[in-house]
Short mmCIF file of C-alpha atoms and ligand atoms in Angstrom, two decimals:
data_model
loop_
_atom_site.label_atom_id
_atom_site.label_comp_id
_atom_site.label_asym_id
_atom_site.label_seq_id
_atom_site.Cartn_x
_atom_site.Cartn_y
_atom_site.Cartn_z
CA UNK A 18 -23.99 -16.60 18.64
CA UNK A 19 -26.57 -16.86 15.95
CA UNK A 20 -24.45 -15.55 12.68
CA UNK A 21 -21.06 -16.58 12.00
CA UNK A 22 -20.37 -18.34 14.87
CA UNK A 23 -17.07 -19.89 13.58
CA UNK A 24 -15.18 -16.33 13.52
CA UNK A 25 -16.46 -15.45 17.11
CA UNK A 26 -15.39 -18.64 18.35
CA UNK A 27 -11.93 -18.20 16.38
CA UNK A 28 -11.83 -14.51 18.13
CA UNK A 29 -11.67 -16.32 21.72
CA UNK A 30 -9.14 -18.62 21.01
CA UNK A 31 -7.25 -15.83 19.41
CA UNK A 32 -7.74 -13.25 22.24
CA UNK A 33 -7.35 -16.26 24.85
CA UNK A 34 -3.81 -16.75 23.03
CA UNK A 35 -2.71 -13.38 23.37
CA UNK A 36 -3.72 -12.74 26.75
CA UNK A 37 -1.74 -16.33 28.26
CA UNK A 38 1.16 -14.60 26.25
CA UNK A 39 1.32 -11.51 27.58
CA UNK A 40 -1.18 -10.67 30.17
CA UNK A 41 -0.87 -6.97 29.60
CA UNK A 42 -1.46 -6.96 25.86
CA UNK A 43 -4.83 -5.58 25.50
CA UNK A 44 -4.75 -3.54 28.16
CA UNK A 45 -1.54 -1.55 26.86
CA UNK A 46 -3.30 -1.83 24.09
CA UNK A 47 -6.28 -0.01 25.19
CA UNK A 48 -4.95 3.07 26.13
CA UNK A 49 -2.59 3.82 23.69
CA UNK A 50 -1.62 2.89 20.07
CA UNK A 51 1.94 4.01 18.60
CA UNK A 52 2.50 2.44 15.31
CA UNK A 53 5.67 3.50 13.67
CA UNK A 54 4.09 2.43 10.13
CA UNK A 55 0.99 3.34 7.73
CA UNK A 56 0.52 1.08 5.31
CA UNK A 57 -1.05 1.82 2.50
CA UNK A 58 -2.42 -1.31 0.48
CA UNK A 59 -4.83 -3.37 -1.97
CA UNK A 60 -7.80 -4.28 -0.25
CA UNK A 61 -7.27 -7.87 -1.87
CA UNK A 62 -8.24 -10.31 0.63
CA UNK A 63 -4.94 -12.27 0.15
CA UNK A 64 -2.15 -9.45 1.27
CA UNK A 65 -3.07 -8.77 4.93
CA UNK A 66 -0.97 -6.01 6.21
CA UNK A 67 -0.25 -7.22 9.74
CA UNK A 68 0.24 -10.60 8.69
CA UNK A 69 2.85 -10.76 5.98
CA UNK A 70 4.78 -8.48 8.06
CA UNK A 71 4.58 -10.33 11.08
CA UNK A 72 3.26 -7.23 12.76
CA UNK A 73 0.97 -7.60 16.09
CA UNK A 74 -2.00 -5.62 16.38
CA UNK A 75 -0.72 -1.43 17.43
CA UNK A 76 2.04 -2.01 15.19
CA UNK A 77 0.78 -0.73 12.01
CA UNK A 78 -2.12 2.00 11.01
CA UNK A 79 -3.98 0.76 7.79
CA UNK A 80 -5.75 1.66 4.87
CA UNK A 81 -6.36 0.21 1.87
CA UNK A 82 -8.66 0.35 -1.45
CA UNK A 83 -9.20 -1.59 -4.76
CA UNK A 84 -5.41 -1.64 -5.76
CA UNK A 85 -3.65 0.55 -3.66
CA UNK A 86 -4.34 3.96 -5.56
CA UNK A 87 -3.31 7.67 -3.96
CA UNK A 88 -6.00 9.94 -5.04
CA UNK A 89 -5.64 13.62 -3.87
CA UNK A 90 -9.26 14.29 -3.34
CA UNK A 91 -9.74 10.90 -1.44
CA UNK A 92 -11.10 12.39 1.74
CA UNK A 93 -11.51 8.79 3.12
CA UNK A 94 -7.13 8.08 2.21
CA UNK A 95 -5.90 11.77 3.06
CA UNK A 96 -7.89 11.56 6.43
CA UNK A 97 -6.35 8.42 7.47
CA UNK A 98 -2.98 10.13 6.27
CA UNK A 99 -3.25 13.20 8.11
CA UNK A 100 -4.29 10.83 11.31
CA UNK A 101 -1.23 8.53 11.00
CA UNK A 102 1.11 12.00 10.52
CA UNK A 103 -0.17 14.33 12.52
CA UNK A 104 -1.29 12.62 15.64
CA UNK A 105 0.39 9.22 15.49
CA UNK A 106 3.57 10.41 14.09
CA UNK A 107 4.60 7.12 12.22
CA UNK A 108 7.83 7.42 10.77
CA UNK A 109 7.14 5.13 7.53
CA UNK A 110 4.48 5.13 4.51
CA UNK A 111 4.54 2.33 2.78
CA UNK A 112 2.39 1.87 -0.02
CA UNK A 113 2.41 -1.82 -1.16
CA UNK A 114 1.03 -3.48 -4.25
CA UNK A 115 0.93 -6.82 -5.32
CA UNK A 116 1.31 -8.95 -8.75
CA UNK A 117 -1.63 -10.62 -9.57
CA UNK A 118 -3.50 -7.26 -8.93
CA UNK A 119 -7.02 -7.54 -10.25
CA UNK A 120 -7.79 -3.67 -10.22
CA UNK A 121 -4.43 -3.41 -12.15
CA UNK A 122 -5.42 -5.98 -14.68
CA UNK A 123 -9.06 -4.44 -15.27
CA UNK A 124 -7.29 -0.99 -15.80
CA UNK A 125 -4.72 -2.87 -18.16
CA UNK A 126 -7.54 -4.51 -20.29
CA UNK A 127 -11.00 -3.90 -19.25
CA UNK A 128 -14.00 -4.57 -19.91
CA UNK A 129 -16.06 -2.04 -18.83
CA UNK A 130 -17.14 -2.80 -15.48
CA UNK A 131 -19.02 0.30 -14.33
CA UNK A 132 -18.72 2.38 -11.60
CA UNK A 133 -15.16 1.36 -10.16
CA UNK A 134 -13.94 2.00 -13.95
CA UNK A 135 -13.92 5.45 -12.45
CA UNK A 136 -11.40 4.36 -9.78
CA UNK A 137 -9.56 2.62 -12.21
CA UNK A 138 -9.14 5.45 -14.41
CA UNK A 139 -6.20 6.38 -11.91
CA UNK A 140 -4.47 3.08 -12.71
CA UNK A 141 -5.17 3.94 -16.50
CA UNK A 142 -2.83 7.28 -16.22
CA UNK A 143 -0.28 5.39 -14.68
CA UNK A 144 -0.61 2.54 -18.11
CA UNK A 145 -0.89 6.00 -20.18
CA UNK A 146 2.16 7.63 -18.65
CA UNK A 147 4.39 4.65 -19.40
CA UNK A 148 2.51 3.36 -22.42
CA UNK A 149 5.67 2.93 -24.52
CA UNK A 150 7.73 0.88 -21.93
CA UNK A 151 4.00 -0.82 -21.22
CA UNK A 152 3.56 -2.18 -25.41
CA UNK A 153 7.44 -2.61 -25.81
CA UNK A 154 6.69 -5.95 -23.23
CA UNK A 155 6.78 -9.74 -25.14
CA UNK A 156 2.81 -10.38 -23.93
CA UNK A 157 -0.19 -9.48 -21.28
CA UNK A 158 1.36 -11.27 -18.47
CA UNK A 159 4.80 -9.34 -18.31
CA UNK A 160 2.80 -5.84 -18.74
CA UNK A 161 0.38 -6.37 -15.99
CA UNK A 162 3.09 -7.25 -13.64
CA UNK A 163 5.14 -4.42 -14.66
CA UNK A 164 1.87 -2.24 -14.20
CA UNK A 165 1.42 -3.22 -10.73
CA UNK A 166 5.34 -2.06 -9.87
CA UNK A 167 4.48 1.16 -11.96
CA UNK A 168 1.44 1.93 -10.16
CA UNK A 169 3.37 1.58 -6.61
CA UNK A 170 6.21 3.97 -7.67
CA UNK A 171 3.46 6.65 -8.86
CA UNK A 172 1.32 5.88 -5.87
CA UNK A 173 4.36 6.87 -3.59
CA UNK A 174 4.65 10.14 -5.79
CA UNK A 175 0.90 10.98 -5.07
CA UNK A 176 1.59 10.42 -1.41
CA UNK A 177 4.82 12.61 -1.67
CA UNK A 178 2.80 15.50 -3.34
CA UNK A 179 -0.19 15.60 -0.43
CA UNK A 180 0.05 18.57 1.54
CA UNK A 181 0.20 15.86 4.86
CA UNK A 182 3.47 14.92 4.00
CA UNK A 183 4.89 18.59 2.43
CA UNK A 184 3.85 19.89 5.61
CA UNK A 185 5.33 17.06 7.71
CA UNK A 186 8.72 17.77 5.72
CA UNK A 187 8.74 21.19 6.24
CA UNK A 188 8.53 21.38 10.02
CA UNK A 189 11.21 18.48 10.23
CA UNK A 190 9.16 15.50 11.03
CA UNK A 191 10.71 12.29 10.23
CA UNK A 192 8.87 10.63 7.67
CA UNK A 193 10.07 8.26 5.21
CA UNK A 194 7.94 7.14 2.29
CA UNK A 195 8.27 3.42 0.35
CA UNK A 196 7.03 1.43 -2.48
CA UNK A 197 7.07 -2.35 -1.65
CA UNK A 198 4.88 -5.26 -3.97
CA UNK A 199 4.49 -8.54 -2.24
CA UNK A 200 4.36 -11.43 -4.54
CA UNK A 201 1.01 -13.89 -3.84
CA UNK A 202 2.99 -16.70 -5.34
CA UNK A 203 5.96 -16.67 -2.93
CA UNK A 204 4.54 -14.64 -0.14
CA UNK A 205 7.90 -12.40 -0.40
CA UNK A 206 7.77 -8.52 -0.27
CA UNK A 207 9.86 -6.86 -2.80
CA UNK A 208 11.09 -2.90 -2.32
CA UNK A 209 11.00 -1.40 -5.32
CA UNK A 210 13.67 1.25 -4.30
CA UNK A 211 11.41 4.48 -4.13
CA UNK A 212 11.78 5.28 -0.81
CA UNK A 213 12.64 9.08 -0.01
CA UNK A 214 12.54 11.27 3.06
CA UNK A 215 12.21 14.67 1.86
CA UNK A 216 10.81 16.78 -0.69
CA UNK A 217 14.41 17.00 -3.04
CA UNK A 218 14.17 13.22 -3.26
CA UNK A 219 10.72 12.86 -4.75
CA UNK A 220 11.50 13.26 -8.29
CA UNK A 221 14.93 11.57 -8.49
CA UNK A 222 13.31 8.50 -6.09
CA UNK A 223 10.15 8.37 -8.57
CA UNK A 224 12.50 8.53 -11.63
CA UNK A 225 15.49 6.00 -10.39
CA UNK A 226 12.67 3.81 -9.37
CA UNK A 227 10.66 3.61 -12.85
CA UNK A 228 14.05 3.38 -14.21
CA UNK A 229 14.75 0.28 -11.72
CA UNK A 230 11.10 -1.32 -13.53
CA UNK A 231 12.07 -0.76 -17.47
CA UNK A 232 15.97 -1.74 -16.95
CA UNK A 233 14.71 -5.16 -15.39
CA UNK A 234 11.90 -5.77 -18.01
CA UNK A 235 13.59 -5.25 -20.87
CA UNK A 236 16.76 -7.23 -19.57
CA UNK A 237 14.13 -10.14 -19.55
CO1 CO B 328 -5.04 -5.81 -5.74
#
């Protein structure tokens, strides 16, 4: 192998593993994938989906951007949501941030940095829509990490208001919907209690789960 022959040889061992393991694994595989789970994440090289779940390959669909952001005109997102819905059927969405977020902190502080401040913009609502709680917080630090929970629970509410899932809840598909952050310090997932299964729970869910960020920041 001329380029990168350290990840191919990696990949052989890897495959070689799974196959001694369970000689069927790949071939099951194959034919048929039927994750219960689309997760919906940073693209942040340190908060791999399968891994800190201890998920095997066919367990979970995936996508994920520059932190984690629900855009309703995101053909790329909404096309991997209608996928995971309508065809795969998973029964949980779990969008997932993390602390330590750098498309969080950008949107927090800047500076300019071009074309992705367009993307970031998104984030900046989120700071803009909670921009009292946000400046009430003792220093930078506590208000980025407070901004990455924030921009989870309004990322779930983005998800809830997509057609996919209206539609999904209308005809009685089971669908849950969740807003976890996983901590790069600690490697521990956190739920930040705005999960909700139909389309009365949205708003409460969104609201008890923003509340859920400013009770425990301003207990600090
Ligand atoms: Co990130």
């Amino acid at each position: 192998m001329k380029y990168l022959p350290e990840l191919f040889s990696a990949n052989a061992r890897w495959a070689e593993e799974m196959r001694a393991a369970d000689p069927h694994f790949f071939t099951e595989l194959a034919t048929l994938q039927s994750p219960a789970y689309l997760w919906i994440g940073c693209s942040d090289s340190r908060v791999p989906a399968n891994q800190i779940t201890g998920l095997k390959p066919g367990e979970v669909f995936v996508h994920r951007n520059v932190a984690n952001v629900v855009v309703h005109t995101d053909l790329n997102c909404l096309s991997v949501m209608q996928y995971a819905i309508e065809a795969l059927k998973v029964q949980h969405i779990i969008v997932c941030g993390h602390y330590g977020c750098g498309g969080v902190k950008a949107a927090l502080e800047g500076p300019p940095l071009g074309l992705i401040d367009n993307w970031l913009r998104h984030i900046q609502d989120v700071r803009d829509r909670h921009a009292d709680f946000l400046a009430a917080l003792p220093d930078k630090e506590t208000r980025w990490r407070a901004l990455c929970e924030l921009n989870v629970i309004e990322q779930v509410r983005n998800v809830a208001r997509t057609t996919l899932v209206g539609d999904a809840w209308q005809r009685g598909q089971p669908l849950m919907l969740h807003g976890w952050i996983y901590g790069l310090a600690d490697g521990h997932l956190q739920d930040l209690q705005a999960s909700m299964k139909e389309s009365a729970e949205v708003q409460p869910a969104i609201d008890l789960a923003a509340a859920g960020v400013r009770s425990r920041y301003m207990a600090d």
